[in-house]
Amino acid sequence: MHFEYNVKSGDFSNAGSASSQIKKVLKQLNVDSVTIKRIVVALYEAEVNVVAHSFGGTIFADVTAEEIILVLKDTGPGIPDITKAMQEGFSTASPQVREMGFGAGMGLPNIKKNADKLEIRSEVGVGTEVKIMVKLS
Amino acid sequence: MKVEEIVKALDLRVFSGEKGLSNEINNGYVSDLLSDVMGSAEAGSTWITLQTHKNVMAIASLKELSAIILVKGFKPEDDTATQSNEENIPVLGTDKQAFEIAGELFNLLKK
């Protein structure tokens, strides 16, 4: 199964809607609840990153019996130093975003903790591609 | 314990999500950092926070939390309340600060 969702820059009020729809799909497929929770945490964080940091992007979700692959592709400033971005507590979020309770530098570590595989490719001034893989069986 | 029982015992306001007052509560979590709640709160928890915007509901729904308690007299934003009604996750309120209400809820759930 293949799904695509558009994510708008700065649209915090809809952040999490793709995660919510994927959650419904996985529940219908009888994926166990522990796995669903891991996927939802990882996808939500990645979705919020696109809203908070990029100029907009798309989520591509591919579900098979064995795994779910989530690819979040955005256009935007990119990540100059991915190793630094992966560090817990490091954030480049704006003060407004931090006031909402985001930007604590926990997003990417949360994704890594919950994914079986995480790949990040980024080009400064072009955009970022985050690929999250979680095994379903 | 049900949400309506803690509403009564802790004298909480019910802003929205009345249909979820029969939700079962088995734990609590106190945080204003959304990623912290996303990463660590357990399903069935009551979330104590001062964040009032709609993303609070997105997290509560994705994490299957039972209710949200807003502290220090904060009120939910309109779209937060709307989503609370749709998701049947009550948004509750108190004038107390987080330390006090968390302590009271902790004692109540421990019984």
Coordinates of C-alpha atoms in Angstrom, one line a residue:
Chain A
M1 CA 0.0 0.0 0.0
H2 CA 1.2 3.5 -0.8
F3 CA 0.1 6.8 0.7
E4 CA 1.2 10.3 0.2
Y5 CA 0.6 13.4 2.3
N6 CA 1.6 17.0 1.7
V7 CA 3.0 18.9 4.7
K8 CA 2.9 22.7 4.7
S9 CA 5.6 24.8 6.2
G10 CA 4.5 26.4 9.5
D11 CA 1.1 24.7 9.5
F12 CA 1.3 23.5 13.1
S13 CA -2.5 23.1 13.5
N14 CA -2.4 20.2 11.0
A15 CA 0.9 18.7 12.3
G16 CA 0.2 15.1 13.1
S17 CA -2.6 14.5 10.7
A18 CA -0.5 12.2 8.5
S19 CA 0.6 10.3 11.6
S20 CA -3.0 10.0 12.6
Q21 CA -4.1 8.6 9.2
I22 CA -1.2 6.1 9.2
K23 CA -2.1 5.0 12.7
K24 CA -5.7 4.2 11.5
V25 CA -4.3 2.2 8.5
L26 CA -2.0 0.2 10.7
K27 CA -4.8 -0.5 13.2
Q28 CA -7.0 -1.8 10.4
L29 CA -4.1 -4.1 9.3
N30 CA -3.9 -5.5 12.9
V31 CA -0.3 -4.4 13.4
D32 CA 0.5 -4.9 17.1
S33 CA 0.0 -1.8 19.3
V34 CA 3.6 -1.5 20.5
T35 CA 4.8 -1.3 16.9
I36 CA 2.1 1.2 16.0
K37 CA 3.2 3.4 18.9
R38 CA 6.8 3.4 17.7
I39 CA 5.8 4.2 14.2
V40 CA 3.5 7.0 15.3
V41 CA 6.1 8.6 17.5
A42 CA 8.8 8.5 14.8
L43 CA 6.4 9.8 12.1
Y44 CA 5.0 12.6 14.2
E45 CA 8.4 13.9 15.1
A46 CA 9.5 13.8 11.5
E47 CA 6.3 15.5 10.4
V48 CA 6.7 18.3 12.9
N49 CA 10.3 18.8 11.7
V50 CA 9.0 19.4 8.2
V51 CA 6.4 21.9 9.5
A52 CA 8.9 23.7 11.7
H53 CA 12.1 23.8 9.6
S54 CA 11.3 23.3 5.9
F55 CA 9.5 25.2 3.2
G56 CA 7.2 22.3 2.8
G57 CA 7.4 18.7 1.8
T58 CA 5.8 15.3 1.2
I59 CA 5.4 12.1 3.2
F60 CA 5.6 8.9 1.2
A61 CA 4.5 5.8 3.1
D62 CA 4.8 2.3 1.8
V63 CA 3.4 -0.6 3.8
T64 CA 4.0 -4.2 3.1
A65 CA 3.4 -7.3 5.3
E66 CA 7.0 -7.1 6.6
E67 CA 7.7 -3.4 7.0
I68 CA 6.7 0.2 6.8
I69 CA 8.9 2.7 5.0
L70 CA 8.3 6.4 5.6
V71 CA 10.1 8.9 3.4
L72 CA 9.8 12.6 4.3
K73 CA 11.1 14.8 1.5
D74 CA 11.3 18.5 1.9
T75 CA 12.6 21.6 0.2
G76 CA 14.3 23.9 2.7
P77 CA 17.5 25.0 4.3
G78 CA 18.8 21.5 4.8
I79 CA 20.8 20.3 7.8
P80 CA 24.5 21.4 7.7
D81 CA 25.7 19.0 10.4
I82 CA 23.6 15.8 10.7
T83 CA 25.7 14.4 13.6
K84 CA 25.1 17.5 15.6
A85 CA 21.4 17.5 14.7
M86 CA 21.1 14.0 16.1
Q87 CA 22.4 15.1 19.5
E88 CA 19.8 15.2 22.2
G89 CA 19.1 18.8 23.2
F90 CA 20.5 20.4 20.0
S91 CA 17.9 22.5 18.2
T92 CA 17.7 25.3 15.7
A93 CA 14.0 25.9 16.2
S94 CA 12.7 29.5 16.4
P95 CA 11.7 31.1 19.7
Q96 CA 8.0 30.9 18.6
V97 CA 8.3 27.2 17.9
R98 CA 10.0 26.7 21.3
E99 CA 7.2 28.5 23.1
M100 CA 4.8 25.9 21.8
G101 CA 6.8 23.2 23.5
F102 CA 8.6 22.1 20.4
G103 CA 12.3 22.5 19.6
A104 CA 13.7 20.8 22.7
G105 CA 16.2 18.9 20.6
M106 CA 14.4 15.6 21.2
G107 CA 12.8 15.0 17.8
L108 CA 15.5 13.2 15.8
P109 CA 16.6 11.2 18.9
N110 CA 13.0 10.1 19.4
I111 CA 12.8 9.0 15.7
K112 CA 16.1 7.1 16.1
K113 CA 14.9 5.4 19.3
N114 CA 11.7 4.2 17.7
A115 CA 12.8 3.3 14.1
D116 CA 14.6 0.0 13.1
K117 CA 16.5 2.1 10.5
L118 CA 16.9 5.8 10.0
E119 CA 18.6 7.4 7.1
I120 CA 19.0 11.2 6.7
R121 CA 20.3 12.8 3.6
S122 CA 20.5 16.6 3.4
E123 CA 21.8 19.3 1.1
V124 CA 22.2 22.8 2.5
G125 CA 19.9 25.2 0.6
V126 CA 18.1 22.4 -1.1
G127 CA 16.3 20.2 1.3
T128 CA 16.3 17.1 3.5
E129 CA 15.2 13.5 3.0
V130 CA 14.4 11.4 6.1
K131 CA 13.8 7.7 5.6
I132 CA 12.3 5.7 8.5
M133 CA 11.9 2.0 8.4
V134 CA 10.1 -0.1 11.0
K135 CA 9.6 -3.9 10.8
L136 CA 6.0 -5.0 11.1
S137 CA 6.5 -8.7 11.8
Chain B
M1 CA -10.1 5.3 38.0
K2 CA -12.3 7.2 35.6
V3 CA -11.8 10.8 34.4
E4 CA -15.1 11.9 35.9
E5 CA -13.9 10.6 39.3
I6 CA -10.8 12.7 39.3
V7 CA -12.8 15.7 38.1
K8 CA -14.9 15.4 41.2
A9 CA -12.1 14.5 43.6
L10 CA -9.8 17.3 42.4
D11 CA -12.5 19.8 41.7
L12 CA -11.5 20.3 38.0
R13 CA -13.2 22.3 35.3
V14 CA -14.3 20.4 32.2
F15 CA -13.7 22.5 29.1
S16 CA -14.4 20.0 26.4
G17 CA -14.5 16.3 25.5
E18 CA -17.3 15.4 27.9
K19 CA -17.9 12.1 26.1
G20 CA -14.5 11.0 27.3
L21 CA -15.3 11.4 31.0
S22 CA -15.7 7.7 31.3
N23 CA -12.1 7.1 30.0
E24 CA -10.0 5.1 32.4
I25 CA -6.9 6.8 33.9
N26 CA -4.0 4.7 35.1
N27 CA -1.1 7.1 35.3
G28 CA -0.1 10.7 34.9
Y29 CA 2.6 12.7 33.1
V30 CA 3.8 16.2 33.7
S31 CA 5.6 18.1 30.9
D32 CA 5.4 21.1 28.7
L33 CA 7.7 19.7 26.0
L34 CA 5.7 18.0 23.4
S35 CA 8.5 15.7 22.2
D36 CA 9.0 14.6 25.8
V37 CA 5.4 13.6 26.1
M38 CA 5.5 12.0 22.6
G39 CA 8.5 10.0 23.6
S40 CA 7.7 9.0 27.2
A41 CA 4.0 9.3 28.2
E42 CA 2.1 6.0 28.6
A43 CA -1.3 5.3 27.0
G44 CA -4.1 5.9 29.5
S45 CA -2.2 8.7 31.3
T46 CA -3.5 12.1 32.3
W47 CA -1.2 14.8 30.9
I48 CA -0.7 17.8 33.1
T49 CA 0.6 20.9 31.2
L50 CA 0.3 24.6 30.5
Q51 CA 0.3 24.2 26.7
T52 CA -3.1 25.1 25.3
H53 CA -2.7 24.9 21.5
K54 CA -4.1 22.2 19.2
N55 CA -0.9 20.2 19.0
V56 CA -1.6 19.1 22.5
M57 CA -4.6 17.2 21.2
A58 CA -2.6 15.7 18.3
I59 CA -0.2 14.2 20.8
A60 CA -3.0 13.1 23.3
S61 CA -4.8 11.3 20.4
L62 CA -1.7 9.7 18.9
K63 CA -0.5 8.5 22.4
E64 CA -4.0 7.5 23.5
L65 CA -3.9 9.6 26.6
S66 CA -7.1 9.7 28.8
A67 CA -7.3 13.4 29.6
I68 CA -5.4 16.7 29.7
I69 CA -5.3 18.9 32.8
L70 CA -4.4 22.6 32.1
V71 CA -2.8 24.2 35.1
K72 CA -2.8 27.8 36.5
G73 CA -6.1 28.8 35.1
F74 CA -5.1 28.2 31.4
K75 CA -7.9 27.6 29.0
P76 CA -7.8 25.5 25.8
E77 CA -7.7 27.4 22.5
D78 CA -10.9 27.0 20.4
D79 CA -9.5 24.5 17.9
T80 CA -8.0 22.5 20.8
A81 CA -11.5 22.2 22.4
T82 CA -13.0 21.3 19.1
Q83 CA -10.6 18.4 18.5
S84 CA -11.0 17.3 22.1
N85 CA -14.7 16.9 21.4
E86 CA -14.0 15.0 18.2
E87 CA -11.5 12.7 19.9
N88 CA -13.4 12.3 23.2
I89 CA -10.3 13.2 25.2
P90 CA -11.4 15.7 27.9
V91 CA -9.5 18.9 28.5
L92 CA -9.8 19.7 32.1
G93 CA -8.6 22.8 34.1
T94 CA -7.4 23.9 37.5
D95 CA -6.1 27.1 39.0
K96 CA -3.4 25.1 40.9
Q97 CA 0.1 24.9 39.5
A98 CA 1.5 21.7 38.1
F99 CA 3.3 20.6 41.3
E100 CA 0.2 20.8 43.5
I101 CA -2.2 19.1 41.1
A102 CA 0.3 16.4 40.1
G103 CA 0.8 15.6 43.8
E104 CA -3.0 15.4 44.4
L105 CA -3.5 13.2 41.3
F106 CA -0.6 11.0 42.4
N107 CA -2.1 10.4 45.8
L108 CA -5.5 9.7 44.3
L109 CA -4.2 7.1 41.8
K110 CA -2.0 5.5 44.5
K111 CA -5.0 4.6 46.6

